[in-house]
PDB file of C-alpha atoms in Angstrom:
ATOM      1  CA  MET A 232     -17.778  -8.341  10.713  1.00  0.00           C
ATOM      2  CA  ASN A 233     -20.268  -8.225   7.939  1.00  0.00           C
ATOM      3  CA  LEU A 234     -19.567  -7.906   4.229  1.00  0.00           C
ATOM      4  CA  ILE A 235     -20.496  -4.226   4.059  1.00  0.00           C
ATOM      5  CA  LEU A 236     -17.842  -3.331   6.632  1.00  0.00           C
ATOM      6  CA  ILE A 237     -15.216  -5.489   4.903  1.00  0.00           C
ATOM      7  CA  ASP A 238     -16.114  -3.877   1.569  1.00  0.00           C
ATOM      8  CA  TYR A 239     -15.596  -0.448   3.133  1.00  0.00           C
ATOM      9  CA  ILE A 240     -12.278  -1.264   4.855  1.00  0.00           C
ATOM     10  CA  PHE A 241     -10.557  -3.270   2.063  1.00  0.00           C
ATOM     11  CA  PRO A 242      -9.641  -0.261  -0.176  1.00  0.00           C
ATOM     12  CA  PHE A 243      -7.924   1.402   2.784  1.00  0.00           C
ATOM     13  CA  VAL A 244      -5.904  -1.769   3.434  1.00  0.00           C
ATOM     14  CA  VAL A 245      -4.835  -1.855  -0.227  1.00  0.00           C
ATOM     15  CA  PHE A 246      -3.871   1.827  -0.129  1.00  0.00           C
ATOM     16  CA  PHE A 247      -1.871   1.541   3.095  1.00  0.00           C
ATOM     17  CA  TYR A 248      -0.065  -1.588   1.838  1.00  0.00           C
ATOM     18  CA  GLY A 249       1.115   0.381  -1.190  1.00  0.00           C
ATOM     19  CA  LEU A 250       2.013   3.378   0.938  1.00  0.00           C
ATOM     20  CA  LEU A 251       3.981   1.311   3.455  1.00  0.00           C
ATOM     21  CA  VAL A 252       5.979  -0.573   0.819  1.00  0.00           C
ATOM     22  CA  LEU A 253       6.754   2.609  -1.109  1.00  0.00           C
ATOM     23  CA  ILE A 254       7.907   4.387   2.043  1.00  0.00           C
ATOM     24  CA  MET A 255      10.143   1.455   2.936  1.00  0.00           C
ATOM     25  CA  LEU A 256      11.671   1.397  -0.545  1.00  0.00           C
ATOM     26  CA  GLU A 257      12.017   5.138  -1.172  1.00  0.00           C
ATOM     27  CA  VAL A 258      13.327   6.383   2.179  1.00  0.00           C
ATOM     28  CA  PRO A 259      17.080   5.906   2.581  1.00  0.00           C
ATOM     29  CA  VAL A 260      17.804   3.302   5.248  1.00  0.00           C
ATOM     30  CA  GLN A 261      20.877   2.020   7.024  1.00  0.00           C
ATOM     31  CA  LYS A 262      23.171  -0.396   5.228  1.00  0.00           C
ATOM     32  CA  ILE A 263      22.189  -3.145   7.671  1.00  0.00           C
ATOM     33  CA  MET A 264      18.650  -3.336   6.293  1.00  0.00           C
ATOM     34  CA  LYS A 265      19.598  -3.169   2.601  1.00  0.00           C
ATOM     35  CA  PRO A 266      19.806  -6.955   1.950  1.00  0.00           C
ATOM     36  CA  SER A 267      16.373  -7.585   3.447  1.00  0.00           C
ATOM     37  CA  LEU A 268      14.841  -4.722   1.454  1.00  0.00           C
ATOM     38  CA  HIS A 269      16.409  -5.983  -1.771  1.00  0.00           C
ATOM     39  CA  ARG A 270      13.856  -8.822  -1.867  1.00  0.00           C
ATOM     40  CA  LEU A 271      11.069  -6.303  -1.336  1.00  0.00           C
ATOM     41  CA  ASN A 272      12.155  -4.381  -4.442  1.00  0.00           C
ATOM     42  CA  SER A 273      10.274  -6.871  -6.634  1.00  0.00           C
ATOM     43  CA  HIS A 274       7.041  -5.649  -5.014  1.00  0.00           C
ATOM     44  CA  LYS A 275       7.574  -2.054  -6.124  1.00  0.00           C
ATOM     45  CA  PRO A 276       5.317  -2.167  -9.239  1.00  0.00           C
ATOM     46  CA  LEU A 277       2.561  -3.812  -7.198  1.00  0.00           C
ATOM     47  CA  ALA A 278       2.999  -1.181  -4.488  1.00  0.00           C
ATOM     48  CA  TRP A 279       2.535   1.654  -7.006  1.00  0.00           C
ATOM     49  CA  ILE A 280      -0.605  -0.014  -8.371  1.00  0.00           C
ATOM     50  CA  CYS A 281      -1.991  -0.567  -4.861  1.00  0.00           C
ATOM     51  CA  PHE A 282      -1.152   3.009  -3.893  1.00  0.00           C
ATOM     52  CA  PHE A 283      -3.050   4.600  -6.794  1.00  0.00           C
ATOM     53  CA  VAL A 284      -5.913   2.122  -7.146  1.00  0.00           C
ATOM     54  CA  GLY A 285      -6.421   1.876  -3.389  1.00  0.00           C
ATOM     55  CA  GLY A 286      -6.277   5.646  -3.055  1.00  0.00           C
ATOM     56  CA  LEU A 287      -8.858   6.255  -5.761  1.00  0.00           C
ATOM     57  CA  TRP A 288     -11.046   3.437  -4.472  1.00  0.00           C
ATOM     58  CA  SER A 289     -10.850   4.798  -0.898  1.00  0.00           C
ATOM     59  CA  LEU A 290     -11.681   8.279  -2.125  1.00  0.00           C
ATOM     60  CA  GLN A 291     -14.702   6.881  -3.951  1.00  0.00           C
ATOM     61  CA  ASN A 292     -15.871   5.147  -0.752  1.00  0.00           C
ATOM     62  CA  LEU A 293     -15.501   8.380   1.210  1.00  0.00           C
ATOM     63  CA  LEU A 294     -17.371  10.482  -1.346  1.00  0.00           C
ATOM     64  CA  LEU A 295     -20.240   8.057  -1.874  1.00  0.00           C
TER      65      LEU A 295
END
């Protein structure tokens, strides 16, 4: 992997991290998984930032 490829892929990784965490926190889950997701709740602000910044950054990479 060269740096150009890593520079192209990284915004998508950031976007999908935010998307995955937000889906896990926003979709209602069974009561069994609630205690493990409670620790993930502290990542919610970071997930929103990654979702929007990664999305805009990925869109910029696709357009340019």
